[in-house]
Short mmCIF file of C-alpha atoms and ligand atoms in Angstrom, two decimals:
data_model
loop_
_atom_site.label_atom_id
_atom_site.label_comp_id
_atom_site.label_asym_id
_atom_site.label_seq_id
_atom_site.Cartn_x
_atom_site.Cartn_y
_atom_site.Cartn_z
CA MET Q 1327 99.79 179.76 85.33
CA ARG Q 1328 97.28 180.03 88.12
CA VAL Q 1329 94.00 181.91 87.96
CA ASN Q 1330 93.20 184.45 90.63
CA ASP Q 1331 90.84 187.37 91.11
CA PRO Q 1332 92.41 190.40 89.39
CA ASP Q 1333 91.22 192.60 92.28
CA SER Q 1334 92.77 190.42 94.98
CA LEU Q 1335 95.83 191.55 96.96
CA TRP Q 1336 99.04 189.56 97.36
CA ILE Q 1337 102.26 189.80 99.33
CA ILE Q 1338 105.07 188.78 96.99
CA GLY Q 1339 108.00 189.95 99.10
CA VAL Q 1340 108.46 190.49 102.82
CA ALA Q 1341 111.47 190.97 105.10
CA MET Q 1342 112.52 192.22 108.50
CA THR Q 1343 115.82 193.12 110.11
CA SER Q 1344 116.78 191.50 113.38
CA PHE Q 1345 115.26 193.52 116.18
CA GLY Q 1346 117.66 194.91 118.76
CA ARG Q 1347 119.95 197.87 119.14
CA TYR Q 1348 121.80 199.43 116.23
CA ALA Q 1349 124.19 202.11 117.43
CA ASP Q 1350 125.78 202.46 113.98
CA ARG Q 1351 122.59 202.77 111.91
CA ASP Q 1352 119.59 205.07 111.92
CA ALA Q 1353 115.95 204.10 111.42
CA PHE Q 1354 116.11 204.88 107.70
CA ASP Q 1355 119.16 202.66 107.16
CA LEU Q 1356 117.19 199.85 108.77
CA GLY Q 1357 114.12 200.68 106.68
CA ALA Q 1358 116.26 200.66 103.52
CA VAL Q 1359 117.73 197.26 104.36
CA ALA Q 1360 114.28 195.79 104.97
CA ALA Q 1361 112.92 197.38 101.76
CA LEU Q 1362 115.79 196.04 99.65
CA ASP Q 1363 115.39 192.58 101.18
CA ALA Q 1364 111.64 192.62 100.55
CA MET Q 1365 112.14 193.62 96.90
CA LEU Q 1366 114.84 190.95 96.49
CA ASP Q 1367 112.42 188.43 97.97
CA ALA Q 1368 109.77 189.59 95.46
CA ASP Q 1369 112.20 189.52 92.52
CA VAL Q 1370 111.49 193.18 91.73
CA THR Q 1371 113.52 196.40 91.95
CA ILE Q 1372 112.67 199.93 93.00
CA ALA Q 1373 112.10 200.71 89.31
CA ASP Q 1374 109.03 198.44 89.43
CA ILE Q 1375 107.47 200.04 92.51
CA GLU Q 1376 104.57 202.43 91.86
CA ILE Q 1377 103.86 203.71 95.38
CA LEU Q 1378 105.86 203.80 98.62
CA VAL Q 1379 104.22 204.16 102.03
CA ALA Q 1380 106.45 204.26 105.09
CA GLY Q 1381 105.95 204.82 108.78
CA SER Q 1382 107.79 205.32 112.04
CA VAL Q 1383 106.56 206.64 115.34
CA ASN Q 1384 109.59 208.36 116.85
CA GLN Q 1385 111.11 209.32 113.48
CA SER Q 1386 107.83 210.39 111.84
CA ARG Q 1387 108.75 214.06 111.67
CA GLN Q 1388 111.82 213.15 109.63
CA TYR Q 1389 109.62 211.68 106.88
CA PRO Q 1390 110.87 208.11 106.56
CA ALA Q 1391 109.42 207.47 103.07
CA GLN Q 1392 111.50 210.20 101.47
CA ARG Q 1393 114.56 209.40 103.59
CA ILE Q 1394 114.38 205.75 102.53
CA GLN Q 1395 113.96 206.71 98.85
CA LYS Q 1396 117.29 208.52 99.06
CA LEU Q 1397 118.88 205.26 100.22
CA ILE Q 1398 117.23 202.83 97.80
CA GLY Q 1399 116.25 204.80 94.71
CA GLN Q 1400 114.57 208.13 93.92
CA THR Q 1401 112.17 207.25 91.12
CA GLY Q 1402 109.70 210.07 91.63
CA ILE Q 1403 106.76 207.85 92.63
CA PRO Q 1404 104.19 208.97 95.21
CA ALA Q 1405 105.73 208.58 98.65
CA VAL Q 1406 103.55 208.83 101.74
CA ASN Q 1407 104.27 208.80 105.47
CA VAL Q 1408 101.81 207.37 107.95
CA LEU Q 1409 101.68 207.62 111.72
CA ASN Q 1410 99.18 205.52 113.63
CA ALA Q 1411 100.72 204.56 116.97
CA CYS Q 1412 101.70 200.88 117.20
CA ALA Q 1413 99.50 200.20 114.14
CA THR Q 1414 101.77 202.42 111.99
CA GLY Q 1415 103.38 199.61 109.97
CA ALA Q 1416 100.08 197.83 109.40
CA THR Q 1417 98.55 201.14 108.33
CA ALA Q 1418 101.34 201.56 105.77
CA VAL Q 1419 100.52 198.14 104.30
CA ARG Q 1420 96.85 198.97 104.27
CA SER Q 1421 97.52 202.26 102.51
CA VAL Q 1422 99.40 200.41 99.75
CA CYS Q 1423 96.47 197.99 99.49
CA GLN Q 1424 94.07 200.91 99.16
CA ALA Q 1425 96.14 202.51 96.37
CA ILE Q 1426 96.08 199.19 94.51
CA LYS Q 1427 92.34 198.74 95.05
CA ALA Q 1428 91.78 202.30 93.85
CA GLY Q 1429 93.58 201.45 90.63
CA GLU Q 1430 96.36 203.98 91.09
CA ALA Q 1431 99.03 201.31 91.33
CA SER Q 1432 99.38 197.59 90.75
CA ILE Q 1433 102.49 197.14 92.92
CA GLY Q 1434 103.57 199.00 96.04
CA LEU Q 1435 106.11 198.93 98.84
CA ALA Q 1436 105.31 199.39 102.54
CA VAL Q 1437 108.07 199.99 105.09
CA GLY Q 1438 107.99 200.37 108.87
CA CYS Q 1439 111.09 201.45 110.75
CA GLU Q 1440 111.99 202.64 114.22
CA GLN Q 1441 114.90 203.59 116.41
CA MET Q 1442 114.16 203.65 120.11
CA GLY Q 1443 117.50 202.89 121.71
CA LYS Q 1444 117.29 202.64 125.46
CA MET Q 1445 114.55 205.22 125.82
CA GLY Q 1446 113.00 203.23 128.62
CA MET Q 1447 109.89 201.14 128.58
CA LEU Q 1448 107.81 203.95 129.99
CA GLY Q 1449 108.74 206.32 127.21
CA ALA Q 1450 107.69 209.14 129.44
CA ALA Q 1451 110.57 210.27 131.58
CA SER Q 1452 109.48 213.86 131.01
CA LEU Q 1453 106.14 213.30 132.72
CA GLY Q 1454 107.39 214.36 136.13
CA ARG Q 1455 105.67 216.66 138.55
CA GLU Q 1456 105.55 220.36 137.78
CA ARG Q 1457 105.35 223.08 140.37
CA ALA Q 1458 103.61 226.42 140.51
CA PRO Q 1459 102.13 228.53 139.01
CA PHE Q 1460 99.04 226.43 139.30
CA GLU Q 1461 96.61 227.38 136.56
CA PRO Q 1462 93.84 225.27 135.04
CA ARG Q 1463 94.72 224.26 131.47
CA GLY Q 1464 92.78 222.55 128.69
CA HIS Q 1465 89.23 221.28 128.65
CA ASP Q 1466 89.68 219.27 131.83
CA GLY Q 1467 91.15 222.25 133.70
CA VAL Q 1468 94.26 220.30 134.69
CA VAL Q 1469 96.34 222.27 137.20
CA MET Q 1470 99.43 220.03 137.40
CA PRO Q 1471 100.56 216.72 135.87
CA THR Q 1472 98.24 214.02 137.16
CA GLU Q 1473 100.34 210.89 136.59
CA GLY Q 1474 100.67 209.14 139.95
CA LEU Q 1475 98.08 211.43 141.54
CA LEU Q 1476 94.95 210.44 139.62
CA GLY Q 1477 96.02 206.91 138.81
CA THR Q 1478 98.24 206.07 135.86
CA GLY Q 1479 97.87 206.78 132.16
CA LEU Q 1480 101.15 205.28 130.98
CA MET Q 1481 101.27 202.13 128.91
CA PRO Q 1482 102.34 199.57 131.51
CA GLY Q 1483 99.53 200.69 133.77
CA VAL Q 1484 96.91 201.02 131.05
CA PHE Q 1485 97.50 197.47 129.83
CA ALA Q 1486 97.72 196.13 133.38
CA GLN Q 1487 94.37 197.73 134.17
CA ALA Q 1488 92.89 196.36 130.94
CA GLY Q 1489 93.97 192.87 132.00
CA MET Q 1490 92.72 193.26 135.55
CA ARG Q 1491 89.41 194.56 134.23
CA TYR Q 1492 89.08 191.25 132.36
CA ALA Q 1493 90.13 189.33 135.48
CA GLY Q 1494 87.36 191.07 137.39
CA LEU Q 1495 84.75 190.06 134.85
CA HIS Q 1496 85.78 186.44 134.28
CA ASP Q 1497 86.78 183.53 136.49
CA GLY Q 1498 90.13 181.82 136.39
CA VAL Q 1499 92.25 184.81 135.42
CA GLY Q 1500 95.00 186.14 137.65
CA PHE Q 1501 98.71 186.91 137.98
CA GLU Q 1502 99.65 183.30 137.15
CA GLN Q 1503 97.65 183.19 133.90
CA PHE Q 1504 99.16 186.48 132.75
CA ALA Q 1505 102.62 185.20 133.63
CA LYS Q 1506 102.07 182.01 131.62
CA VAL Q 1507 101.61 184.15 128.51
CA ALA Q 1508 105.11 185.57 128.93
CA GLN Q 1509 106.54 182.15 129.75
CA LYS Q 1510 105.14 180.87 126.43
CA ASN Q 1511 106.41 183.75 124.30
CA HIS Q 1512 109.90 183.65 125.78
CA ALA Q 1513 109.97 179.89 125.13
CA HIS Q 1514 108.89 180.46 121.52
CA SER Q 1515 111.57 183.12 120.96
CA VAL Q 1516 114.37 180.58 121.36
CA LEU Q 1517 113.56 179.34 117.83
CA ASN Q 1518 113.58 182.82 116.23
CA PRO Q 1519 117.04 184.11 115.27
CA LEU Q 1520 115.57 187.55 114.47
CA ALA Q 1521 114.22 188.08 117.99
CA GLN Q 1522 115.79 190.71 120.25
CA TYR Q 1523 115.84 188.24 123.16
CA GLN Q 1524 116.01 184.46 122.68
CA LYS Q 1525 115.93 183.17 126.22
CA SER Q 1526 113.51 180.85 127.96
CA PHE Q 1527 112.30 181.47 131.53
CA THR Q 1528 110.43 179.33 134.05
CA LEU Q 1529 107.06 180.49 135.33
CA ASP Q 1530 108.68 181.20 138.70
CA GLU Q 1531 111.29 183.37 137.02
CA VAL Q 1532 108.62 185.32 135.14
CA MET Q 1533 106.55 185.86 138.30
CA GLY Q 1534 109.59 186.62 140.42
CA ALA Q 1535 111.09 189.23 138.12
CA GLU Q 1536 111.04 192.92 139.08
CA MET Q 1537 107.44 194.11 139.39
CA ILE Q 1538 106.80 196.97 136.95
CA SER Q 1539 103.05 197.44 137.03
CA TYR Q 1540 101.18 194.68 138.85
CA PRO Q 1541 100.45 192.13 137.50
CA ASN Q 1542 103.12 192.72 134.81
CA THR Q 1543 106.70 192.01 135.85
CA LEU Q 1544 109.71 193.05 133.77
CA LEU Q 1545 109.55 189.78 131.81
CA MET Q 1546 105.90 190.51 130.99
CA CYS Q 1547 106.67 193.88 129.34
CA CYS Q 1548 108.05 194.23 125.81
CA PRO Q 1549 111.50 195.79 125.46
CA THR Q 1550 112.31 198.89 123.42
CA GLY Q 1551 114.50 198.40 120.41
CA ASP Q 1552 115.40 199.27 116.84
CA GLY Q 1553 114.36 197.53 113.65
CA ALA Q 1554 112.50 197.62 110.38
CA ALA Q 1555 110.28 195.48 108.20
CA ALA Q 1556 108.96 195.85 104.66
CA THR Q 1557 106.65 194.17 102.19
CA VAL Q 1558 105.85 194.31 98.48
CA VAL Q 1559 102.15 194.02 97.61
CA VAL Q 1560 100.64 193.47 94.15
CA SER Q 1561 97.20 193.11 92.62
CA GLY Q 1562 95.99 189.72 91.45
CA GLU Q 1563 96.14 191.02 87.90
CA ARG Q 1564 99.77 192.07 88.25
CA LEU Q 1565 100.62 188.76 89.89
CA ARG Q 1566 99.41 186.85 86.84
CA SER Q 1567 102.18 188.42 84.77
CA MET Q 1568 104.91 187.47 87.22
CA ALA Q 1569 107.29 184.51 87.27
CA ASP Q 1570 105.93 181.13 88.37
CA ASP Q 1571 108.13 181.08 91.44
CA VAL Q 1572 106.84 184.49 92.55
CA GLN Q 1573 103.27 183.24 92.11
CA ARG Q 1574 103.98 180.03 94.00
CA ARG Q 1575 105.38 181.92 96.98
CA ALA Q 1576 102.73 184.68 96.93
CA VAL Q 1577 100.59 185.01 100.05
CA LYS Q 1578 97.04 186.28 99.69
CA ILE Q 1579 95.81 189.19 101.83
CA SER Q 1580 92.28 187.94 102.47
CA ALA Q 1581 91.39 190.69 104.91
CA SER Q 1582 92.84 194.11 105.73
CA VAL Q 1583 90.97 195.98 108.44
CA LEU Q 1584 91.54 199.15 110.44
CA THR Q 1585 89.39 200.34 113.34
CA SER Q 1586 89.44 203.07 115.97
CA ASP Q 1587 87.71 203.34 119.35
CA PRO Q 1588 83.96 203.47 119.24
CA TRP Q 1589 82.42 205.22 122.24
CA SER Q 1590 82.42 202.98 125.29
CA PRO Q 1591 82.00 203.76 128.98
CA ASP Q 1592 85.45 202.42 129.89
CA GLY Q 1593 86.99 204.58 127.19
CA LEU Q 1594 86.22 207.60 129.32
CA VAL Q 1595 88.91 206.84 131.83
CA GLN Q 1596 91.48 204.95 129.81
CA PRO Q 1597 91.85 203.62 126.26
CA ASP Q 1598 89.53 200.67 125.74
CA VAL Q 1599 91.80 198.21 123.94
CA SER Q 1600 89.15 195.52 123.57
CA THR Q 1601 86.14 196.94 121.74
CA LEU Q 1602 88.00 198.09 118.64
CA THR Q 1603 89.87 194.78 118.51
CA ARG Q 1604 86.60 192.86 118.69
CA ASN Q 1605 85.13 195.03 115.94
CA ALA Q 1606 88.19 194.55 113.74
CA ALA Q 1607 88.13 190.78 114.25
CA VAL Q 1608 84.48 190.49 113.23
CA MET Q 1609 85.15 192.53 110.09
CA ALA Q 1610 88.31 190.56 109.23
CA TYR Q 1611 86.68 187.14 109.59
CA GLU Q 1612 83.81 188.30 107.40
CA GLN Q 1613 86.10 189.81 104.74
CA ALA Q 1614 88.22 186.68 104.55
CA GLY Q 1615 85.33 184.27 104.88
CA VAL Q 1616 87.12 182.31 107.59
CA SER Q 1617 86.44 181.57 111.25
CA PRO Q 1618 88.81 181.50 114.22
CA HIS Q 1619 88.90 177.70 113.92
CA ASP Q 1620 90.52 178.03 110.49
CA LEU Q 1621 93.56 179.91 111.84
CA ASP Q 1622 96.80 177.93 111.90
CA LEU Q 1623 98.73 180.70 113.64
CA VAL Q 1624 98.20 184.18 115.05
CA GLU Q 1625 100.67 186.99 115.68
CA LEU Q 1626 98.91 189.36 118.08
CA HIS Q 1627 99.88 192.51 119.93
CA ASP Q 1628 101.45 191.31 123.19
CA CYS Q 1629 103.01 194.62 124.24
CA PHE Q 1630 102.31 193.37 127.77
CA ALA Q 1631 101.36 189.85 128.89
CA THR Q 1632 98.02 191.16 130.13
CA ALA Q 1633 97.24 192.42 126.61
CA GLU Q 1634 97.80 189.05 124.95
CA LEU Q 1635 95.50 187.26 127.35
CA ILE Q 1636 92.53 189.53 126.73
CA HIS Q 1637 93.09 189.42 122.97
CA TYR Q 1638 92.53 185.63 123.00
CA ASP Q 1639 88.96 186.55 123.82
CA ASN Q 1640 88.78 189.72 121.70
CA LEU Q 1641 89.89 187.79 118.59
CA GLY Q 1642 87.54 184.90 119.27
CA LEU Q 1643 90.37 182.40 119.75
CA CYS Q 1644 88.85 181.08 123.00
CA GLU Q 1645 85.36 180.67 124.37
CA PRO Q 1646 83.85 183.98 125.58
CA GLY Q 1647 85.33 184.69 129.01
CA GLY Q 1648 87.62 181.67 128.70
CA ALA Q 1649 91.04 183.23 128.19
CA GLY Q 1650 92.31 181.96 131.55
CA ASP Q 1651 91.46 178.37 130.76
CA PHE Q 1652 92.83 178.84 127.22
CA ILE Q 1653 96.34 179.61 128.50
CA ASP Q 1654 96.04 177.10 131.37
CA ARG Q 1655 95.43 174.27 128.90
CA GLY Q 1656 98.32 175.36 126.69
CA ALA Q 1657 96.15 176.21 123.68
CA PRO Q 1658 98.26 179.13 122.38
CA TRP Q 1659 101.61 177.27 122.60
CA ARG Q 1660 103.22 176.38 119.27
CA ASP Q 1661 102.03 172.77 119.62
CA GLY Q 1662 98.59 173.82 120.92
CA GLU Q 1663 95.18 174.44 119.39
CA VAL Q 1664 95.95 177.91 117.97
CA PRO Q 1665 99.65 178.80 118.07
CA VAL Q 1666 99.96 182.43 119.14
CA ASN Q 1667 103.13 184.49 118.76
CA VAL Q 1668 105.44 181.69 117.67
CA SER Q 1669 107.91 184.47 116.75
CA GLY Q 1670 108.33 185.16 120.47
CA GLY Q 1671 105.90 188.05 120.23
CA LEU Q 1672 106.66 191.62 121.14
CA LEU Q 1673 107.69 190.38 124.60
CA SER Q 1674 110.80 188.66 123.21
CA LYS Q 1675 111.09 189.55 119.53
CA GLY Q 1676 110.96 193.24 120.45
CA HIS Q 1677 108.72 196.14 119.54
CA PRO Q 1678 110.29 198.85 117.37
CA LEU Q 1679 106.93 200.56 117.10
CA GLY Q 1680 106.70 201.41 113.39
CA ALA Q 1681 108.14 198.08 112.28
CA THR Q 1682 105.94 195.82 114.39
CA GLY Q 1683 102.87 195.77 112.13
CA ILE Q 1684 104.89 194.55 109.16
CA ALA Q 1685 107.12 192.23 111.16
CA ASN Q 1686 104.08 190.21 112.18
CA LEU Q 1687 103.07 189.94 108.50
CA PHE Q 1688 106.60 188.68 107.83
CA GLU Q 1689 106.18 186.00 110.48
CA VAL Q 1690 102.81 184.72 109.28
CA ALA Q 1691 103.72 184.91 105.56
CA THR Q 1692 106.95 183.01 106.20
CA HIS Q 1693 105.04 180.15 107.84
CA LEU Q 1694 102.44 180.10 105.05
CA ARG Q 1695 105.29 179.79 102.55
CA GLY Q 1696 106.72 176.92 104.57
CA GLU Q 1697 109.98 178.80 104.99
CA ALA Q 1698 110.08 179.37 108.76
CA GLY Q 1699 112.84 176.83 109.43
CA ASP Q 1700 113.06 175.48 112.98
CA ARG Q 1701 109.96 177.33 114.11
CA GLN Q 1702 107.76 176.35 111.13
CA ILE Q 1703 104.15 175.54 111.98
CA GLU Q 1704 103.70 172.54 109.69
CA GLY Q 1705 101.04 172.82 107.01
CA ALA Q 1706 100.00 176.36 107.93
CA THR Q 1707 97.51 177.69 105.36
CA VAL Q 1708 95.69 180.57 107.13
CA GLY Q 1709 97.08 183.07 109.63
CA MET Q 1710 96.16 186.32 111.33
CA THR Q 1711 98.12 189.40 112.36
CA HIS Q 1712 96.86 191.93 114.90
CA VAL Q 1713 98.34 195.20 116.14
CA LEU Q 1714 96.93 197.73 118.51
CA GLY Q 1715 98.11 201.26 119.09
CA LEU Q 1716 96.83 203.27 122.02
CA GLY Q 1717 94.58 206.13 121.18
CA SER Q 1718 93.44 203.82 119.63
CA ALA Q 1719 94.13 202.16 116.29
CA CYS Q 1720 93.70 198.46 115.58
CA SER Q 1721 94.67 196.68 112.39
CA ILE Q 1722 94.06 193.04 111.52
CA HIS Q 1723 95.22 191.19 108.43
CA ILE Q 1724 94.29 187.63 107.48
CA LEU Q 1725 96.73 185.90 105.15
CA GLU Q 1726 96.30 182.70 103.14
CA ARG Q 1727 98.76 180.46 101.41
CA SER Q 1728 98.77 180.48 97.63
CA ALA Q 1729 96.43 177.76 96.38
CA SER Q 1730 98.87 176.40 93.80
CA MET D 970 93.20 233.58 152.82
CA ILE D 971 94.26 230.21 151.46
CA ALA D 972 93.07 229.47 147.92
CA ASP D 973 92.31 225.86 147.06
CA LEU D 974 92.38 224.75 143.44
CA PRO D 975 90.94 221.42 142.32
CA ILE D 976 93.51 219.44 140.27
CA VAL D 977 90.92 219.01 137.50
CA ASN D 978 87.70 220.86 136.75
CA TYR D 979 85.50 217.82 137.36
CA LEU D 980 86.40 217.80 141.06
CA VAL D 981 84.16 220.23 142.90
CA ILE D 982 85.52 221.41 146.25
CA ASP D 983 83.57 224.58 146.98
CA GLY D 984 80.50 222.86 148.38
CA ASP D 985 79.89 221.27 151.77
CA GLU D 986 81.80 218.17 150.80
CA PRO D 987 83.91 217.42 147.72
CA TYR D 988 82.34 215.53 144.84
CA LEU D 989 82.99 214.60 141.21
CA GLN D 990 80.88 216.27 138.56
CA ALA D 991 80.07 214.66 135.22
CA THR D 992 79.32 216.56 132.04
CA VAL D 993 76.31 214.70 130.65
CA CYS D 994 74.99 214.77 127.08
CA ASP D 995 71.46 216.18 126.94
CA ALA D 996 70.53 213.81 124.14
CA CYS D 997 72.01 210.41 125.03
CA GLU D 998 73.07 210.72 128.70
CA ALA D 999 76.69 209.77 127.96
CA ALA D 1000 78.67 211.00 130.96
CA TYR D 1001 82.09 212.64 130.67
CA LEU D 1002 84.68 213.82 133.15
CA GLY D 1003 85.81 217.30 132.12
CA SER D 1004 84.15 219.53 129.55
CA ARG D 1005 83.36 218.54 125.96
CA ILE D 1006 82.65 220.36 122.70
CA ALA D 1007 80.40 217.64 121.35
CA CYS D 1008 79.27 214.23 122.54
CA ALA D 1009 81.62 211.47 121.38
CA ARG D 1010 78.76 209.01 121.42
CA CYS D 1011 76.04 210.88 119.51
CA GLY D 1012 77.50 214.18 118.32
CA LYS D 1013 75.02 216.50 120.03
CA ARG D 1014 76.45 219.70 121.48
CA THR D 1015 74.52 220.52 124.64
CA PHE D 1016 75.28 219.16 128.08
CA HIS D 1017 74.25 219.41 131.70
CA HIS D 1018 76.14 218.67 134.91
CA ARG D 1019 75.49 215.78 137.25
CA ARG D 1020 76.89 215.23 140.73
CA LEU D 1021 78.38 211.73 140.80
CA PRO D 1022 78.02 209.36 143.75
CA SER D 1023 81.03 209.13 146.05
CA LYS D 1024 80.84 205.36 146.51
CA GLY D 1025 81.78 202.62 144.12
CA THR D 1026 83.73 199.42 143.64
CA VAL D 1027 87.18 198.67 142.24
CA GLY D 1028 86.61 197.47 138.67
CA SER D 1029 90.31 197.19 137.93
CA PHE D 1030 93.62 198.17 139.40
CA THR D 1031 97.36 198.11 138.93
CA ILE D 1032 100.21 198.70 141.37
CA ILE D 1033 102.87 200.87 139.79
CA HIS D 1034 106.41 200.08 140.95
CA ARG D 1035 108.40 201.83 138.25
CA ALA D 1036 107.66 205.44 137.29
CA ALA D 1037 109.44 208.70 136.52
CA PRO D 1038 111.87 209.66 139.32
CA SER D 1039 109.67 212.48 140.64
CA ILE D 1040 106.69 210.19 141.19
CA PRO D 1041 106.66 208.26 144.49
CA THR D 1042 106.21 204.50 144.10
CA PRO D 1043 104.63 202.12 144.67
CA PHE D 1044 101.17 203.54 144.19
CA VAL D 1045 97.84 201.94 143.36
CA SER D 1046 95.86 203.11 140.33
CA VAL D 1047 92.22 202.04 140.32
CA LEU D 1048 89.33 202.17 137.88
CA VAL D 1049 86.34 202.73 140.11
CA ASP D 1050 82.83 201.87 138.93
CA LEU D 1051 80.73 204.46 140.74
CA GLU D 1052 77.21 203.63 141.82
CA GLY D 1053 75.08 204.43 138.79
CA GLY D 1054 77.65 203.27 136.27
CA THR D 1055 80.20 206.02 135.59
CA ALA D 1056 83.83 204.91 135.77
CA VAL D 1057 86.63 207.09 137.10
CA LYS D 1058 90.38 206.56 137.43
CA ALA D 1059 92.28 207.61 140.53
CA ASN D 1060 94.80 206.53 143.15
CA LEU D 1061 93.72 204.19 145.91
CA VAL D 1062 94.98 205.74 149.16
CA GLY D 1063 94.87 204.65 152.78
CA CYS D 1064 95.58 201.07 151.77
CA PRO D 1065 98.88 199.13 151.58
CA PRO D 1066 99.99 198.96 147.92
CA ASP D 1067 100.08 195.20 147.55
CA PRO D 1068 97.80 192.58 145.98
CA GLU D 1069 96.97 191.17 149.41
CA HIS D 1070 95.19 194.39 150.38
CA VAL D 1071 93.79 195.58 147.05
CA SER D 1072 91.15 193.43 145.43
CA LEU D 1073 88.75 193.54 142.52
CA GLY D 1074 85.25 194.41 143.63
CA MET D 1075 86.29 196.03 146.93
CA ALA D 1076 84.06 198.89 148.08
CA VAL D 1077 85.69 202.31 148.01
CA GLU D 1078 84.68 205.91 148.52
CA LEU D 1079 85.89 209.31 147.46
CA THR D 1080 88.42 211.30 149.46
CA THR D 1081 90.57 214.34 148.77
CA PHE D 1082 94.15 215.20 149.62
CA GLU D 1083 96.61 218.02 149.08
CA ALA D 1084 98.71 217.29 145.98
CA ALA D 1085 100.89 220.40 146.09
CA ALA D 1086 101.13 223.95 147.44
CA ASP D 1087 103.06 227.08 146.53
CA GLU D 1088 104.56 229.89 148.63
CA SER D 1089 101.48 232.09 148.29
CA GLY D 1090 99.39 229.47 150.05
CA THR D 1091 97.63 228.12 146.97
CA ARG D 1092 96.91 224.44 147.50
CA VAL D 1093 96.14 221.92 144.77
CA VAL D 1094 93.49 219.47 145.91
CA ALA D 1095 93.41 216.03 144.29
CA PHE D 1096 90.93 213.21 144.75
CA GLY D 1097 91.43 209.55 145.42
CA PHE D 1098 89.53 206.63 146.85
CA VAL D 1099 89.82 204.82 150.18
CA PRO D 1100 88.50 201.39 151.14
CA SER D 1101 85.00 201.97 152.49
CA ASP D 1102 85.58 200.04 155.71
CA ARG D 1103 88.31 202.48 156.67
CA GLY D 1104 86.15 205.56 156.56
CA VAL D 1105 87.14 208.79 154.88
CA THR D 1106 90.51 209.73 156.27
CA GLU D 1107 93.88 210.78 154.89
ZN1 ZN J 3187 75.27 212.10 123.33
#
């Protein structure tokens, strides 16, 4: 039996459903399936679980934790719902980690689930123009909806503007570099049977697709979809009492970080997606005692191709200001210097909001266990997950392979 | 008499020419568009107003091609870095909405346009930016 720090945190089970569209299931069915699969993977049952934290964005008001309990087992344990934009799933995992660190539990279950259907990538069909009466409302005295009159505040535009802000500050970044990000992730997705889309595209096809929000074309925007993911986390002390095979496959959570927006001048006019990511990365590397050079793979929040490119820099994967050259030289491809989004990323794998933060833990943990099949990154020992929700919330986890 | 209403309270249209007005923290000089209860940078609760310059440069932009049905497309959304450092988001008007005509760093200046009007004659006035070499028209 292996020795580990009793206060350390370990993933012993993790699972995700295929992402896509499920007309015959609701978000809680999907959450239940992922939870059962994660517990099966961990060789535990709901009777073992001491805390359940679940999250969804669109279904949050229906209280997914309690709904899922009714599908997998009502054992009377504390059940908590979290809502934290696209960082909802990661926040659920972090909340389980906190309960374990606080000594209230030694094993917990985190679930993220979502049903989006074909709600449209903009998610804002109701944001049309209103007519009279014109009266100032709120602290900005807004008289009528401003979308399309005072610029854009919707996600495709926000992330496009974040990318173009970076392009304005650094050389060698433009439409083509952003498009190469999407080309890479679509190519990666072909190896992932759980991805919503598994189709490769040429750079010309990516750049020639319908323009949504320059410089992001349709193939550079993540789709909406349904799905769920779940994970079972234990303390190092609890892990010591578990079967050898569970210990062998356990993946260490070396860092679990959550940040929000600090004040920044750019944050006045639109969410600043970079500063909180940079802050989270610094904290995560310090917590884990690793550097970007130690990472064997990264699953980062590519809701739009422009977002992934700037996160190369925000996460310290490339030289400062060097994200354009980083993609140009193929560094984030699966056979490159730091494989990024070998799952296909949100662009191809899909982005059921609440599930995303746990699905990327599934991807990294599966590689660290050496169980990723055709898409395995050989010999992976350290990996990072990153999610970013507008508002903003950023969560980073660093995972390490069991030393045994 | 026709009443004009600014689309947001940080657009001032009752002077000789329209301008944007920042709400500035007395303690740390953080500048906000719209009113605030407390400063998000330092927490202090008193502010003063500052008239912002009308000229700046395009710090970022996007060209929106897909939007809700009631919103005309394509349109250009810009983040403008005003002289003196404050950033503001708006539409770029008076300029073809394509990447050949919109560029990072291009000089722009403030303009206003009618966003809507009702039967009683109330007009909603919005602001945007135009390329500086085109003058203030629209
Ligand atoms: Zn202040």
